[in-house]
Short mmCIF file of C-alpha atoms in Angstrom, two decimals:
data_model
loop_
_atom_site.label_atom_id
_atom_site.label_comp_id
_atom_site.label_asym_id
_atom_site.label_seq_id
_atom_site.Cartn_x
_atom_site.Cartn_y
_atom_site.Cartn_z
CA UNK H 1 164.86 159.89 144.54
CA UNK H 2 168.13 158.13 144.37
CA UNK H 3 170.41 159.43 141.42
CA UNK H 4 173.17 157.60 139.30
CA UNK H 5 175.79 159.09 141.36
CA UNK H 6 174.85 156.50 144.39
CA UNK H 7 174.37 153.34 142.10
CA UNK H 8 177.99 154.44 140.89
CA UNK H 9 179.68 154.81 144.54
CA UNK H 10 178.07 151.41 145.23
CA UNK H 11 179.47 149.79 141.80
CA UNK H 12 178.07 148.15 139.27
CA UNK H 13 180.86 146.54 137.23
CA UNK H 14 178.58 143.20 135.76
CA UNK H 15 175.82 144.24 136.71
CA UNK H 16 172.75 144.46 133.90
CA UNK H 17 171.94 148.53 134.15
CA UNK H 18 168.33 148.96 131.96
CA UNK H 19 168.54 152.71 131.01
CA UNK H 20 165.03 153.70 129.66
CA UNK H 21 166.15 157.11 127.62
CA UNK H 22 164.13 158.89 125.43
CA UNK H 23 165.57 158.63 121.76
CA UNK H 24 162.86 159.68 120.13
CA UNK H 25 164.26 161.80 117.26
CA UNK H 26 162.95 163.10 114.23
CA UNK H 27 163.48 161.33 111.41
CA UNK H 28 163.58 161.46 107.14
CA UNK H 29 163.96 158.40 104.88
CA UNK H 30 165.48 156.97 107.78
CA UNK H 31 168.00 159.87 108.85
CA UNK H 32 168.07 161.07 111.83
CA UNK H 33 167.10 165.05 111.71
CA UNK H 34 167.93 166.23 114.95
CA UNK H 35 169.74 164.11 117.38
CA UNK H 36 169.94 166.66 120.69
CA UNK H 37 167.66 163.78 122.78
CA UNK H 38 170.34 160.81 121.89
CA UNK H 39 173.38 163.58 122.94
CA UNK H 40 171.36 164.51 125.55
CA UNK H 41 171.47 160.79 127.70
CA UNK H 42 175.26 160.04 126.39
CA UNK H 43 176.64 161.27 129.80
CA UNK H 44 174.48 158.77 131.71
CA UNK H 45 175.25 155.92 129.75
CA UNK H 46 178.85 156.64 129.20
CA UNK H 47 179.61 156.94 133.24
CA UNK H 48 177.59 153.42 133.50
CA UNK H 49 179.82 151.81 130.95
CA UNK H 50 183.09 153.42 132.30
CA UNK H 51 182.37 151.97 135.64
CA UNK H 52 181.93 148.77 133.73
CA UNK H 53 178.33 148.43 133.84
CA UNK H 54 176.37 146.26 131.01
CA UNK H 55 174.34 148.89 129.56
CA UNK H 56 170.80 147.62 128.56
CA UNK H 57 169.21 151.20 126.73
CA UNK H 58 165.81 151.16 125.91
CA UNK H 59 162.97 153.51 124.38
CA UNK H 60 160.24 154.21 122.17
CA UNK H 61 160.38 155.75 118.56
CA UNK H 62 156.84 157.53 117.08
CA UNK H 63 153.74 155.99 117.52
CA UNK H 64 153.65 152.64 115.96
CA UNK H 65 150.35 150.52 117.10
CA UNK H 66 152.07 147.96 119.04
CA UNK H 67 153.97 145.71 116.42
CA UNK H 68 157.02 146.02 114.73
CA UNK H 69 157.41 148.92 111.67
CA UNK H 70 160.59 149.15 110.31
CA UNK H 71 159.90 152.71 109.68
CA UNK H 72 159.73 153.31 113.58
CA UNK H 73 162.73 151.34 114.11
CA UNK H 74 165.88 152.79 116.66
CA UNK H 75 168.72 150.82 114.43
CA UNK H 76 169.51 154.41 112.71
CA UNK H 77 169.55 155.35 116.62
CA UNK H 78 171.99 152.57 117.83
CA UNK H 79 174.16 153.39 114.83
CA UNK H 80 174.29 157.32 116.14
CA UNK H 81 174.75 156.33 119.56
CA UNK H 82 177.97 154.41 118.73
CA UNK H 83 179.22 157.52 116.89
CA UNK H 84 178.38 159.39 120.05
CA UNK H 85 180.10 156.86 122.56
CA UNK H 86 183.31 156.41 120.42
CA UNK H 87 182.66 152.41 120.72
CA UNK H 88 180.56 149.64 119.07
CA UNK H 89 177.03 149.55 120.57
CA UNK H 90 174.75 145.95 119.95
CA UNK H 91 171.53 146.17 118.64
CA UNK H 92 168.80 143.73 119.14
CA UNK H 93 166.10 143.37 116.65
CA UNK H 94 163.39 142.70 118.76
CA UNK H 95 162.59 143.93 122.40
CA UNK H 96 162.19 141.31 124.96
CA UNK H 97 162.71 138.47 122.69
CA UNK H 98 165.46 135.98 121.60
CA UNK H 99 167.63 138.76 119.97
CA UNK H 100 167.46 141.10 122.99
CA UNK H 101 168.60 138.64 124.99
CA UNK H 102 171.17 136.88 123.01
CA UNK H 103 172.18 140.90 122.35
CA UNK H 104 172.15 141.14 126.28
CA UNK H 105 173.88 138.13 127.29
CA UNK H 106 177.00 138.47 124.50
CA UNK H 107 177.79 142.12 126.41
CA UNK H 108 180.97 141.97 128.18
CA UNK H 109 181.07 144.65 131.30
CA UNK H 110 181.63 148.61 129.80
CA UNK H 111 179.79 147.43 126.60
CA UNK H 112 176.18 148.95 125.63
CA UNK H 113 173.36 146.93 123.65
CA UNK H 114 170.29 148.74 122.13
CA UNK H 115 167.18 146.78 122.30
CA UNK H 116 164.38 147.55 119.80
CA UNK H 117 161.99 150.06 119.72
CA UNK H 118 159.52 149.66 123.17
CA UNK H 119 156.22 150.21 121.37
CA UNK H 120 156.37 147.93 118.87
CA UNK H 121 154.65 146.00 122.10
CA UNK H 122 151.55 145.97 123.10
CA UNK H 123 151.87 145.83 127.03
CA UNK H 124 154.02 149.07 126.55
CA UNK H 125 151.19 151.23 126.44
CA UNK H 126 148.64 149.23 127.78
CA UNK H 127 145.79 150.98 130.01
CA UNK H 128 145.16 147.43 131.32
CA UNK H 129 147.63 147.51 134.56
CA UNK H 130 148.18 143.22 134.02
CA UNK H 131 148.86 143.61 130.51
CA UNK H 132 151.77 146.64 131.11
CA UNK H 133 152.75 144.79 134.26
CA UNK H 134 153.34 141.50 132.32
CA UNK H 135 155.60 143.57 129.87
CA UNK H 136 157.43 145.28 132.82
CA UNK H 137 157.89 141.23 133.76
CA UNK H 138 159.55 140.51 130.57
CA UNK H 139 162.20 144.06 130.75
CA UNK H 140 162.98 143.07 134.05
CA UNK H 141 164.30 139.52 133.12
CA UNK H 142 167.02 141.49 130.89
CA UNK H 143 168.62 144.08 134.32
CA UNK H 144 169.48 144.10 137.40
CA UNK H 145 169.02 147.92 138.00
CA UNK H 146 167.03 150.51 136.24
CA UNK H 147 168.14 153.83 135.53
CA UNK H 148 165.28 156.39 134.50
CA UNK H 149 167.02 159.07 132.10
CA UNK H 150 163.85 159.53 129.96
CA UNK H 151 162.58 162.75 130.60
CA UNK H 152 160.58 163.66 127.76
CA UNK H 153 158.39 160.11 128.45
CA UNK H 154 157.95 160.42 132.48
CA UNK H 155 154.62 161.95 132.20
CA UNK H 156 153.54 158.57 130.40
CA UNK H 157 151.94 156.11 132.54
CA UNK H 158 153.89 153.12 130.20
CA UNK H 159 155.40 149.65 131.63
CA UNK H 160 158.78 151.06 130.62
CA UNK H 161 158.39 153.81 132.37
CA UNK H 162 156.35 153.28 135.45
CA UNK H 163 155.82 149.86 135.89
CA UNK H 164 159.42 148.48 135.71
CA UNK H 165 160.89 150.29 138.54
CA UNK H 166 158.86 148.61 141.18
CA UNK H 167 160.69 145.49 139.93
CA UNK H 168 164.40 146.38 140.17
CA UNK H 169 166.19 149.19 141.93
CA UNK H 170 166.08 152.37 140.55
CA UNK H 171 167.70 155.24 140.26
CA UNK H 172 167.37 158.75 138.09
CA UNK H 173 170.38 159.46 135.39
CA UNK H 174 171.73 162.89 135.15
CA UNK H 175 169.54 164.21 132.54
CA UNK H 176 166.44 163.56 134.72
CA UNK H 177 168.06 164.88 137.69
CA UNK H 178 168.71 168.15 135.69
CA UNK H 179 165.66 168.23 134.56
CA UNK H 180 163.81 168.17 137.62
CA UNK H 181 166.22 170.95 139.26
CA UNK H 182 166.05 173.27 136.46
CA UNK H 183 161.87 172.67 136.71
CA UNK H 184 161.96 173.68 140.16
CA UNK H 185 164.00 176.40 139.78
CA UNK H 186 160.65 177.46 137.68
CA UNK H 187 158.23 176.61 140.22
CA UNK H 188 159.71 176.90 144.14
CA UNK H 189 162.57 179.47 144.18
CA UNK H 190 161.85 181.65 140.88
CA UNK H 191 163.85 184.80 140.10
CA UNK H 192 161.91 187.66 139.17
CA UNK H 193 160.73 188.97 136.53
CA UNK H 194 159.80 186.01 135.84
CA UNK H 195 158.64 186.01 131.69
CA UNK H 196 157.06 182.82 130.33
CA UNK H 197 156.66 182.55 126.32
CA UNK H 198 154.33 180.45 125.05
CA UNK H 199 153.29 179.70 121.43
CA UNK H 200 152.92 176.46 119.00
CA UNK H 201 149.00 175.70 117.34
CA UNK H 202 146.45 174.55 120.03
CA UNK H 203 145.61 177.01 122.83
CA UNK H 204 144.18 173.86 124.44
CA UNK H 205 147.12 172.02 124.73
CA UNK H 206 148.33 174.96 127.10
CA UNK H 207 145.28 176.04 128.73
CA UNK H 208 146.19 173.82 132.16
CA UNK H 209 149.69 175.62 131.73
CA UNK H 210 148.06 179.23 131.83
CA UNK H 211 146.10 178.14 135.01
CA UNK H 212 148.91 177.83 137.06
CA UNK H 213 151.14 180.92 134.93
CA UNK H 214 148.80 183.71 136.33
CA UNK H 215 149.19 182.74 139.55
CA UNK H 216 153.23 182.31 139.36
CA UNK H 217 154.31 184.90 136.32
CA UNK H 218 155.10 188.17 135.78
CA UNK H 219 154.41 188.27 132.07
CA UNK H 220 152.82 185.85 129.95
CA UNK H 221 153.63 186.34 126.24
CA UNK H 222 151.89 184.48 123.52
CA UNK H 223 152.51 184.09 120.09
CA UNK H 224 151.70 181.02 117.14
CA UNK H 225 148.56 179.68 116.75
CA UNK H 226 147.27 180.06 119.82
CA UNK H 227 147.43 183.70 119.82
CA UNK H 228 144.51 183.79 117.48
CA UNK H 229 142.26 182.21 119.11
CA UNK H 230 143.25 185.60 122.34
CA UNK H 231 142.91 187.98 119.25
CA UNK H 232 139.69 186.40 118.76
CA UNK H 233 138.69 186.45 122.16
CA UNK H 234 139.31 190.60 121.70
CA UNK H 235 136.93 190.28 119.11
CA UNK H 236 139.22 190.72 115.90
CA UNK H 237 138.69 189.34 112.90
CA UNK H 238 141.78 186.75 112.46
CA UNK H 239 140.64 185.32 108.49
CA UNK H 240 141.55 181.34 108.28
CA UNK H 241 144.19 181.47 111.21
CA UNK H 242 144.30 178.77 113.29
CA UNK H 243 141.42 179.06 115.56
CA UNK H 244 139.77 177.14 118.24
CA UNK H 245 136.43 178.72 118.67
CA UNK H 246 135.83 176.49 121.53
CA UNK H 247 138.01 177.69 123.94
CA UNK H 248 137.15 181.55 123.64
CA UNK H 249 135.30 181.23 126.77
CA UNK H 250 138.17 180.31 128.99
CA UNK H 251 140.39 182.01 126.91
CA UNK H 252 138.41 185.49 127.85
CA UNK H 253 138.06 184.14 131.85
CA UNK H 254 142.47 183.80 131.58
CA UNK H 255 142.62 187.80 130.16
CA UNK H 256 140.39 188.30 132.49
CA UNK H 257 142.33 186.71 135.42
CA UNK H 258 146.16 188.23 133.64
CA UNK H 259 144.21 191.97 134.68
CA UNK H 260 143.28 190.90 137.94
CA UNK H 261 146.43 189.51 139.40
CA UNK H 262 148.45 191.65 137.53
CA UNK H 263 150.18 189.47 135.09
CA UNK H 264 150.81 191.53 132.02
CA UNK H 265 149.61 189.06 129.35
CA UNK H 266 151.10 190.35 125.76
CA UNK H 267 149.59 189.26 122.48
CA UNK H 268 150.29 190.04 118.83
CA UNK H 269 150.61 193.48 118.08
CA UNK H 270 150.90 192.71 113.97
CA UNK H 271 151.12 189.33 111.94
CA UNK H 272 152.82 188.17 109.16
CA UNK H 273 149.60 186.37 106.89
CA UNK H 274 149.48 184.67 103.50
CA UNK H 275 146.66 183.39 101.91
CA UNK H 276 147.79 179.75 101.72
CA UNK H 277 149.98 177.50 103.68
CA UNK H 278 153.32 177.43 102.66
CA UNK H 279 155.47 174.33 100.95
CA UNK H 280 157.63 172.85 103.84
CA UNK H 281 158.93 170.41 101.43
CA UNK H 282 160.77 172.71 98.78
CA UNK H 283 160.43 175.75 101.05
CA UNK H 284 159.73 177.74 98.09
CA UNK H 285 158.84 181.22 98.53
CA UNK H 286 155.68 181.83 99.52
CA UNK H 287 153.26 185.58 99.26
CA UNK H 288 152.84 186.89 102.46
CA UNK H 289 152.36 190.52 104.10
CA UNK H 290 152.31 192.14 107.25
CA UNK H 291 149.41 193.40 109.21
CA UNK H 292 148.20 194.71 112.36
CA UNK H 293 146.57 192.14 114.42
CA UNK H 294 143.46 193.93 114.38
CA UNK H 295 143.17 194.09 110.59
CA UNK H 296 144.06 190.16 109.29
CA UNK H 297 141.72 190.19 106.14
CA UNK H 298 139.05 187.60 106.02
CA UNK H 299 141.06 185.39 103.22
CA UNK H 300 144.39 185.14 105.00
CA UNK H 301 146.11 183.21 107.75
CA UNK H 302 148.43 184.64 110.45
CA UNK H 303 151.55 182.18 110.22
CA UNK H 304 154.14 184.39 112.16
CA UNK H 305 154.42 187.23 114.30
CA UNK H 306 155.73 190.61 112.87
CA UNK H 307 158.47 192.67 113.32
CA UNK H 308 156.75 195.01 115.83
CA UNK H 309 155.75 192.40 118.01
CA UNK H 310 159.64 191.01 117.61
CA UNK H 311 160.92 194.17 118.91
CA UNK H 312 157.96 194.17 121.52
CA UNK H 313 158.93 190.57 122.85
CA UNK H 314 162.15 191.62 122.75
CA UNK H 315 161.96 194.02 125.02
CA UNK H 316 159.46 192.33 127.41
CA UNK H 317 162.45 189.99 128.13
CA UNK H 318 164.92 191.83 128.08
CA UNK H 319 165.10 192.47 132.11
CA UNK H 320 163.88 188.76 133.23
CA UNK H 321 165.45 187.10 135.69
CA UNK H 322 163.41 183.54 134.54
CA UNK H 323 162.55 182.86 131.11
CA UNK H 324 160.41 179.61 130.29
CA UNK H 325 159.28 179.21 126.27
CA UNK H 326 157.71 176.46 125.04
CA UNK H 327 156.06 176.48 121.14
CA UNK H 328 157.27 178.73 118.48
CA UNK H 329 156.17 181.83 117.18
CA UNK H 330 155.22 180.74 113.76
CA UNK H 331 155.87 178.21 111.07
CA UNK H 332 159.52 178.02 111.45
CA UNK H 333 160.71 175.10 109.21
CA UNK H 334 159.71 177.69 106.23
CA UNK H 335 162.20 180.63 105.84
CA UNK H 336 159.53 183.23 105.15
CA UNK H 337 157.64 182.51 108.94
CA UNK H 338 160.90 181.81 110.98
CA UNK H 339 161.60 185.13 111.96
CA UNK H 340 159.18 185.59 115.04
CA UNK H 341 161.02 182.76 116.38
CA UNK H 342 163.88 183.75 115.78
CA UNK H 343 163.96 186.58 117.29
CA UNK H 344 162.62 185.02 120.56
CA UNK H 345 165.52 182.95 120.75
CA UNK H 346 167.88 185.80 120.40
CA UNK H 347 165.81 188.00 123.25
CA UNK H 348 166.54 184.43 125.29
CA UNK H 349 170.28 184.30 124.11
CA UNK H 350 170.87 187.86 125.09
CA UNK H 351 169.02 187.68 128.46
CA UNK H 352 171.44 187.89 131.85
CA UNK H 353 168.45 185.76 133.19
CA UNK H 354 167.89 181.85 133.37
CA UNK H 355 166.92 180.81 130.37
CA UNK H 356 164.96 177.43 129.96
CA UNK H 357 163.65 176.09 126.27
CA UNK H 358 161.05 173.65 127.07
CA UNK H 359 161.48 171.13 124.67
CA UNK H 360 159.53 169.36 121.56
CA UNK H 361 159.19 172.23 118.58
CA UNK H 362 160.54 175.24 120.68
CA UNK H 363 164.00 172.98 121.04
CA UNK H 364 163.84 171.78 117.41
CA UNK H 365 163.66 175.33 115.99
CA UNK H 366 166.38 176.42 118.32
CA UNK H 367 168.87 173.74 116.21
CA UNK H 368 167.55 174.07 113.29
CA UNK H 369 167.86 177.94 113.09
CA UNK H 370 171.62 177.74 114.51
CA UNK H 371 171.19 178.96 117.54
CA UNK H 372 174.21 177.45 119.74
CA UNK H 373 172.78 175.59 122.61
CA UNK H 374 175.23 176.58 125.35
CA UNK H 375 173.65 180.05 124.97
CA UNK H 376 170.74 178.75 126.94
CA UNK H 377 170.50 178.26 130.13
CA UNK H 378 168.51 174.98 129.52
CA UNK H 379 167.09 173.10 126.45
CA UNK H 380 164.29 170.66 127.94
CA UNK H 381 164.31 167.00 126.05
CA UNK H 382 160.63 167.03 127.22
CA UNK H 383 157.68 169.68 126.10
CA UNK H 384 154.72 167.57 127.11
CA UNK H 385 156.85 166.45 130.47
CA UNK H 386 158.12 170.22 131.41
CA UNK H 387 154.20 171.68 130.68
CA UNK H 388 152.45 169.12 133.21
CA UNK H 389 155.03 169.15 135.54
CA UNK H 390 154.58 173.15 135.88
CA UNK H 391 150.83 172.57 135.40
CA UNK H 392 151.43 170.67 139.23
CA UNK H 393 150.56 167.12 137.88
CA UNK H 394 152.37 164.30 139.35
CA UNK H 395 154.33 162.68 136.69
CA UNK H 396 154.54 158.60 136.58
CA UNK H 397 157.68 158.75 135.97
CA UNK H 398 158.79 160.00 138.54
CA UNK H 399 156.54 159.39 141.31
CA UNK H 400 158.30 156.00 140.02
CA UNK H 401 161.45 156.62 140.90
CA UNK H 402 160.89 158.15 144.36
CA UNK H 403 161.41 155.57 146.91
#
């Protein structure tokens, strides 16, 4: 995999650089929330422009179906990454059309141009390979090179992503190439103990994740709304917690497994329950108790871990060499359910280990509970990405960019 440090030594003042980030940010009325992803692929696009590169950057926002929505559209992006860069950034209103490449034609070398959200077109998605390839056609006609710097997409099998570096050389930004060595650092040379976290609602979406785990981890610690479904598996009573009766069978097989490789798999000692969901709108205070795991009455839903299994995680981490967490521990955008992931955060900041956050919610809650992000030793732009590349799946995106 060539990186952006070789397309720089061989220069590309003029030259049309596509950068396919991944500036998919949460947004409110139109404000961006939480703009770590657009900070995170500033570096690579500032070094491009500096060597006086035209800088083409591309990606998708949400999930609109395949046509323009203005409420999926990346001008509040463009407007955040000209903050960022210090320096005017072009936006184009449309993607491969007349205004992307008026918007890509007027940039004068060291100047960046935005092009409009990637989805918004059909052939972006597309499972047909013509109908993506015809897209990857159209992106193509707008670069000369292609830098790959969007991480949290390169497990998506999308003409941006896949398709369009066959058609130009390409190369991986920083972010991607940090990505990939912190990942391996998880999988090929791991310092032990080696302590994974994982939490968030569907034990399902992990299940492929936990395959791997027992063969690689030391500990496996599980909290959010997947740990029910485990306590259920134990055969406790968990009330109207999340639960996904389907997947107590392989659930058990996993505990099952933890024993017999000796993996110390560590669930829930006591919950924090309520019997209603909270307000995440006017975070108003909500009833809620604690109670062992064992004993979550039959009207009430788990929505955090409690402050014995805090101190318990706490501890469980505190001598790791390698700490991977991905998912929270509980409903953390109310104030009354943040705590269990709170404290996992702390146990991470005060680790002497390496300390990975694997991106989407886990990397959210980290910001939004004020955790400073240097105190990690990595904050992953991509969940979905990080969990199939340690579940041993080859990613499109960058089987892509191998050469």
């Amino acid at each position: 995999m060539k990186t952006i440090d070789e397309l720089l030594a061989d220069g590309v003042s003029g030259k049309r650089v596509f950068v396919r980030a991944d500036l998919n940010v949460p947004l409110a009325d139109g404000t961006i929330t939480d703009d770590g992803r657009i900070r995170a692929v500033v570096p690579t696009i500032k070094a491009l422009a500096d060597a006086g590169a035209k800088v083409v950057v591309a990606s998708h926002l949400g999930r609109p179906k395949g046509a323009p929505d203005p409420a999926f559209s990346l001008r509040p992006v463009a407007e955040r990454l000209a903050e960022l860069l210090g320096t005017p950034v072009a936006f184009a209103e449309d993607t491969v059309g007349p205004a992307a490449h008026a918007a890509v034609d007027g940039l004068e070398p060291g100047q960046v141009a935005v092009v409009e959200n990637l989805r918004f077109n059909p052939g972006e998605t597309a499972k047909d390979d013509t109908e993506r390839g015809e897209f990857a056609d159209q992106l193509a006609a707008l670069a000369d090179v292609y830098v790959g710097d969007g991480f949290g997409a390169v497990h998506r099998k999308h003409a941006s992503v896949y398709d369009l570096p066959a058609r130009l050389p390409h190369y991986a930004g920083y972010l991607i190439a940090r990505e990939v060595g912190v990942l391996k650092k998880l999988t090929d040379d791991v310092e032990r103990p080696y302590v994974v976290v994982l939490g968030g609602a569907k034990v399902s979406d992990k299940l492929a994740v936990i395959d791997q785990l027992l063969g690689k981890a030391d500990r496996l610690l599980i909290g959010g709304g997947m740990a029910y479904t485990f306590l259920k598996a134990q055969g406790h009573e968990v009330g109207i917690s999340l639960l996904q009766e389907d997947q107590i069978p392989a659930v058990k097989e996993y505990m099952e497994r933890a024993e017999k490789n000796g993996v110390e798999l560590v669930l829930p000692v006591d919950v924090v329950v309520s019997p209603e969901f909270p307000d995440l709108k006017t975070k108003a205070p909500s009833q809620h108790t604690v109670v062992d795991a064992d004993k979550i009455p039959a009207d009430q839903e788990g929505l955090d871990i409690g402050p014995k299994t805090r101190e318990l995680y706490a501890s469980k981490l505190g001598d790791a060499k390698t700490v991977f967490w991905n998912g929270p521990m509980g409903v953390f955008e109310h104030p009354d359910y943040a705590e269990g992931t709170k404290a996992v955060a702390q146990a991470l900041v005060d680790c002497d280990g390496f300390t990975v956050v694997g991106g989407g919610d886990s990397a959210a809650a980290v910001r939004t509970l004020g955790f400073d992000e240097n105190a990690f030793g990595h904050i992953s732009t991509g969940g979905g990405a990080s969990l199939e590349y340690l579940e041993g799946k080859t990613l499109p995106g960058l089987a892509a960019l191998e050469d």
